[in-house]
Amino acid sequence: MTIQTATLGYPRIGKNREVKKALEAFWSSKFDAAALLRTVQEVELASWKTQLEAGIDRIGIGDTTLYDHVLDWSIWLGIIPERFQSLTGFERYFAMARGKDGIPALEMTKWFDTNYHYLVPEITQPLQPANFGDFLETVHRAQTVLGERAVPIVLGPLTLLRLSQLELNLEQTVSYLLDRYLVLLKELKTLGVVEVQIHEPALVLGDADKFEELYQSTYHSFSQVSLPIHLVTYFDDLGTAYPWVMELPVAGISLDFTRGRNLELLRQHGFPSDKQLGVGIIDARNIWKIRPESVLSTLETIQSVTSNIRLHPSSSLQFVPYDATRETKLPEPLRNVLSFAEQKLDEVLILTQTLAGGDPSEKLAVVQSQWKAFEQFSPVNPAVQERLRNLTVNDLERALPYEQRKALQPTLPTFPTTTIGSFPQTSEVRQLRVKLKRGEITQAEYEAAIDAEIAKCIQIQEDAGLDVLVHGEFERTDMVEFFGQQLSGFAFTEQGWVQSYGSRCVRPPIIYGDVARTQPMTIREFKVAQSLTNKIVKGMLTGPVTMINWSFTRTDIPRSEQAMQVALALRDEVADLEAAGAKMIQIDEPALREGLPLKPERWNEYLSWAVDAFRLAAGVAKPETQIHTHMCYSEFGDIIEHIERLDADVLSIENSRSNNETLFEITDAGYKHQVGNGVYDVHSPAIPSTEQMVQQLKTGIANLPVEQIWVNPDCGLKTRRWEEVIPSLKNMVEAARILREEVNATQE
Ligand code: GLN
Ligand code: ZN
């Protein structure tokens, strides 16, 4: 039996971020709509050709987007909230994505456990008419290039619903949507596509069993169209849903064999002989080449269960960059074991040829020797390993419990005011780094310019009347990159961009060996800032879990161990900050919550090491030193005991967009430590009024003892402008002052 190859989606920002640039040009009116569309279609065409030339049989198409593919499906299906209904075309599209003239955008949130963000469909009233014209046009275009290989990717109805804000009755909405999907499937059939991929990653979420009947009825009606459906799942295993998913009336089912226990489930329950198994064997979420031995042994197991298989990456390749061979500045032994999208296509082919009894064994042997060379090269740090082996529970423990520490820590006025760390990164500041890199300024000149920014920032905070100051983070491009660049074991790409959302791209660092601190990382800037003021300056660090979650990690040792290595480096930094006079140190963990595994039964395992890593970094601090942490977009209700176990003295949270829900979760649980309840939304250019913030704080006071309350913005101010930040902070300090007086008056 010949083994087919397939893809489930491809990077879409362009090898040189053409789509990002075109979008920004369009938004600033330098590009018209036609030029934008042309760019997007050129990028799309290039990706089709790459996949065609690689020899992929079933190329997933239709996932290219102007901003977000989930938004595209909302619009095609007619899921358009009332506030956008008077708009049309691009204007409506980008209003839904980014807001317009006071009309708020759709909410944005993380796509499963990836770092990609999608726009949440809002299903709140009868739907608008569906219109699949653009999608069908793309399919038609793809067919002219790819012929039968073009396989439309359709976002599954039940995944779409599962990820929506649904204010209508579920069954009713399914029936509305179903008709639309049926129309679409019929149109696709008329176009002559040989099959369609329907992506239902919601099947791995662990609550899929609740929707079993809906899946059955939905896929039963889809089967009436008699267009072969390949049902695609990824990001985890099917869990208890496995047996009934196998019975759905579809032609094929794809499973992710790079995460979760699908292999075990397959062995245990078998695979239906009337279906084709899509084997997601190449990890589409990490950047390493395959390890031939282990992949071949997995495939052997799979083939002992069913021989009707196709091979493909585990999910869309949108989570990895385009081409590792362009990273010419990386050391060769590292570059040789990297696999970005293009290399992953080759890997699919090599494996398929191997299974077909061909002789690409030569190619596999090359990969094997590349891994050998890499093992010689990758930094092994016996001292770090030794330190980790010798850790005891005491190392994770502050010297005294919170109540006793609190008495020793700095005394501040009621409602102490502070910020989350960063201040506006103007283009002049970013320009400094470009000049330094190009050799146009010396290191000393660069530092002097940064110090001038710090001085200005300290002065502004003094003028605003803040109680606890920060240095402003001007020397940091990015909170992970800045630390990674000073740690051994981290590598940085030049072209390794992946889409975070819309036009926003990130270049995650690669952890490729043992991590160790090579030098103090933040002490110089801290000292400069502290020398300029009598107020307390908080030291600012990025926590170990965030460092790990926002990087591509190694696959040879567990993530927990990598987090602990980073934590050790940060632990030394905490000690150095203290020695340099820091009385407060903030260890940011914005990514702690988002790293939660998709299946709740695995949460404890993750949280246990994640919290330990934080504690290892912070545990070295003297009782007198106040440890802060900061988290964004967090829902804590279900993990509050782990938040408590962090044992941070002060926790600042995003709150202003969550209607105090996060605060209530914390107060309901009887959280005893101090809380900085974000009083203004840093994601909006609006300047919050004193009155607004007084109101916000009053909610805090009604729910938490006054001694527990801090006053701060939601998050860092990096993306804001000084003109917004200065008045906002003044209003915030004024709000704290008003409440301070009110509280004092009632106490007298
Ligand atoms: N200290 C960081 C800042 O202010 C925190 C950023 C974040 O939470 N993502 O920018
Ligand atoms: Zn934040």
mmCIF file of C-alpha atoms in Angstrom, residues 234-370:
data_model
loop_
_atom_site.group_PDB
_atom_site.id
_atom_site.type_symbol
_atom_site.label_atom_id
_atom_site.label_comp_id
_atom_site.label_asym_id
_atom_site.label_seq_id
_atom_site.Cartn_x
_atom_site.Cartn_y
_atom_site.Cartn_z
ATOM 1 C CA TYR A 234 -3.907 17.752 17.311
ATOM 2 C CA PHE A 235 -2.142 19.228 20.346
ATOM 3 C CA ASP A 236 -2.944 16.243 22.560
ATOM 4 C CA ASP A 237 -4.537 12.798 22.571
ATOM 5 C CA LEU A 238 -8.220 11.968 22.280
ATOM 6 C CA GLY A 239 -8.353 10.541 25.785
ATOM 7 C CA THR A 240 -11.661 8.937 26.701
ATOM 8 C CA ALA A 241 -13.187 10.224 23.454
ATOM 9 C CA TYR A 242 -10.994 7.885 21.415
ATOM 10 C CA PRO A 243 -13.430 4.965 21.009
ATOM 11 C CA TRP A 244 -16.419 7.012 19.838
ATOM 12 C CA VAL A 245 -14.363 9.345 17.630
ATOM 13 C CA MET A 246 -13.200 6.223 15.765
ATOM 14 C CA GLU A 247 -16.840 5.457 14.951
ATOM 15 C CA LEU A 248 -17.625 8.821 13.336
ATOM 16 C CA PRO A 249 -18.612 8.469 9.664
ATOM 17 C CA VAL A 250 -15.487 9.987 8.109
ATOM 18 C CA ALA A 251 -12.917 8.700 5.647
ATOM 19 C CA GLY A 252 -9.868 9.402 7.771
ATOM 20 C CA ILE A 253 -8.799 10.586 11.205
ATOM 21 C CA SER A 254 -5.573 12.362 12.072
ATOM 22 C CA LEU A 255 -3.943 11.990 15.459
ATOM 23 C CA ASP A 256 -1.013 13.795 17.058
ATOM 24 C CA PHE A 257 1.715 11.325 17.954
ATOM 25 C CA THR A 258 4.075 13.974 19.309
ATOM 26 C CA ARG A 259 2.014 14.856 22.376
ATOM 27 C CA GLY A 260 -0.136 12.896 24.766
ATOM 28 C CA ARG A 261 -0.929 9.177 24.734
ATOM 29 C CA ASN A 262 -2.401 8.544 21.305
ATOM 30 C CA LEU A 263 0.027 5.700 20.639
ATOM 31 C CA GLU A 264 -1.168 3.892 23.735
ATOM 32 C CA LEU A 265 -4.816 4.502 22.821
ATOM 33 C CA LEU A 266 -4.196 3.206 19.333
ATOM 34 C CA ARG A 267 -2.610 0.040 20.654
ATOM 35 C CA GLN A 268 -5.342 -0.458 23.190
ATOM 36 C CA HIS A 269 -8.401 0.259 21.031
ATOM 37 C CA GLY A 270 -7.090 -0.411 17.549
ATOM 38 C CA PHE A 271 -8.068 1.584 14.490
ATOM 39 C CA PRO A 272 -11.096 1.074 12.212
ATOM 40 C CA SER A 273 -10.171 -0.745 9.032
ATOM 41 C CA ASP A 274 -12.523 1.381 6.901
ATOM 42 C CA LYS A 275 -10.604 4.581 7.669
ATOM 43 C CA GLN A 276 -7.241 6.047 6.927
ATOM 44 C CA LEU A 277 -5.099 7.079 9.888
ATOM 45 C CA GLY A 278 -3.367 10.434 9.568
ATOM 46 C CA VAL A 279 -0.148 10.127 11.517
ATOM 47 C CA GLY A 280 1.022 13.443 12.997
ATOM 48 C CA ILE A 281 4.561 12.244 13.515
ATOM 49 C CA ILE A 282 6.666 15.358 12.855
ATOM 50 C CA ASP A 283 6.454 17.833 15.731
ATOM 51 C CA ALA A 284 4.965 20.988 14.219
ATOM 52 C CA ARG A 285 5.414 22.940 17.446
ATOM 53 C CA ASN A 286 9.118 22.601 17.963
ATOM 54 C CA ILE A 287 12.121 23.250 15.783
ATOM 55 C CA TRP A 288 14.197 20.086 16.115
ATOM 56 C CA LYS A 289 14.804 17.483 13.464
ATOM 57 C CA ILE A 290 13.379 14.030 14.024
ATOM 58 C CA ARG A 291 15.308 11.477 16.043
ATOM 59 C CA PRO A 292 15.206 8.680 13.462
ATOM 60 C CA GLU A 293 15.339 5.734 15.886
ATOM 61 C CA SER A 294 12.453 6.854 18.042
ATOM 62 C CA VAL A 295 10.271 8.024 15.157
ATOM 63 C CA LEU A 296 10.788 4.781 13.249
ATOM 64 C CA SER A 297 9.908 2.733 16.278
ATOM 65 C CA THR A 298 6.691 4.729 16.783
ATOM 66 C CA LEU A 299 5.820 4.197 13.130
ATOM 67 C CA GLU A 300 6.470 0.502 13.438
ATOM 68 C CA THR A 301 4.020 0.284 16.323
ATOM 69 C CA ILE A 302 1.453 2.236 14.352
ATOM 70 C CA GLN A 303 1.865 0.010 11.321
ATOM 71 C CA SER A 304 1.355 -3.058 13.423
ATOM 72 C CA VAL A 305 -2.140 -1.722 14.146
ATOM 73 C CA THR A 306 -3.080 -0.369 10.727
ATOM 74 C CA SER A 307 -1.395 -0.179 7.370
ATOM 75 C CA ASN A 308 -3.727 2.411 5.862
ATOM 76 C CA ILE A 309 -1.859 5.532 6.922
ATOM 77 C CA ARG A 310 -0.646 8.894 5.732
ATOM 78 C CA LEU A 311 2.127 10.919 7.319
ATOM 79 C CA HIS A 312 2.075 14.604 8.117
ATOM 80 C CA PRO A 313 3.303 17.192 10.620
ATOM 81 C CA SER A 314 1.457 17.036 13.931
ATOM 82 C CA SER A 315 -0.514 20.239 13.263
ATOM 83 C CA SER A 316 -0.288 23.314 11.076
ATOM 84 C CA LEU A 317 3.317 24.395 10.596
ATOM 85 C CA GLN A 318 2.343 27.978 11.442
ATOM 86 C CA PHE A 319 4.049 27.515 14.820
ATOM 87 C CA VAL A 320 7.532 27.186 13.352
ATOM 88 C CA PRO A 321 9.547 29.514 11.100
ATOM 89 C CA TYR A 322 10.108 28.888 7.393
ATOM 90 C CA ASP A 323 13.609 27.641 6.779
ATOM 91 C CA ALA A 324 16.427 26.710 9.145
ATOM 92 C CA THR A 325 19.083 26.762 6.443
ATOM 93 C CA ARG A 326 18.854 30.557 6.371
ATOM 94 C CA GLU A 327 20.224 30.775 9.906
ATOM 95 C CA THR A 328 23.794 31.047 8.724
ATOM 96 C CA LYS A 329 24.959 32.809 11.863
ATOM 97 C CA LEU A 330 24.076 29.874 14.075
ATOM 98 C CA PRO A 331 26.858 27.380 14.720
ATOM 99 C CA GLU A 332 26.667 24.628 12.146
ATOM 100 C CA PRO A 333 26.174 21.699 14.540
ATOM 101 C CA LEU A 334 23.114 23.469 15.927
ATOM 102 C CA ARG A 335 21.751 24.610 12.572
ATOM 103 C CA ASN A 336 22.081 21.080 11.209
ATOM 104 C CA VAL A 337 19.624 19.662 13.717
ATOM 105 C CA LEU A 338 17.061 22.421 13.309
ATOM 106 C CA SER A 339 13.938 21.718 11.346
ATOM 107 C CA PHE A 340 11.653 24.568 10.381
ATOM 108 C CA ALA A 341 8.674 24.231 8.038
ATOM 109 C CA GLU A 342 10.646 23.429 4.886
ATOM 110 C CA GLN A 343 12.804 20.853 6.634
ATOM 111 C CA LYS A 344 9.715 19.286 8.149
ATOM 112 C CA LEU A 345 8.266 18.750 4.676
ATOM 113 C CA ASP A 346 11.446 16.901 3.746
ATOM 114 C CA GLU A 347 11.197 14.824 6.882
ATOM 115 C CA VAL A 348 7.660 13.763 5.994
ATOM 116 C CA LEU A 349 8.945 12.590 2.637
ATOM 117 C CA ILE A 350 12.014 10.830 4.003
ATOM 118 C CA LEU A 351 9.924 8.880 6.483
ATOM 119 C CA THR A 352 7.346 7.965 3.884
ATOM 120 C CA GLN A 353 10.028 6.702 1.527
ATOM 121 C CA THR A 354 11.580 4.696 4.313
ATOM 122 C CA LEU A 355 8.271 3.049 5.125
ATOM 123 C CA ALA A 356 7.680 2.344 1.465
ATOM 124 C CA GLY A 357 10.866 0.291 1.517
ATOM 125 C CA GLY A 358 12.807 2.800 -0.530
ATOM 126 C CA ASP A 359 16.289 3.637 0.468
ATOM 127 C CA PRO A 360 16.494 7.033 1.988
ATOM 128 C CA SER A 361 18.358 5.329 4.831
ATOM 129 C CA GLU A 362 21.304 7.369 3.682
ATOM 130 C CA LYS A 363 19.374 10.514 4.531
ATOM 131 C CA LEU A 364 18.405 9.111 7.896
ATOM 132 C CA ALA A 365 22.013 8.230 8.544
ATOM 133 C CA VAL A 366 22.951 11.822 7.827
ATOM 134 C CA VAL A 367 20.412 13.027 10.381
ATOM 135 C CA GLN A 368 21.786 10.556 12.880
ATOM 136 C CA SER A 369 25.305 11.801 12.419
ATOM 137 C CA GLN A 370 24.112 15.396 12.681
#
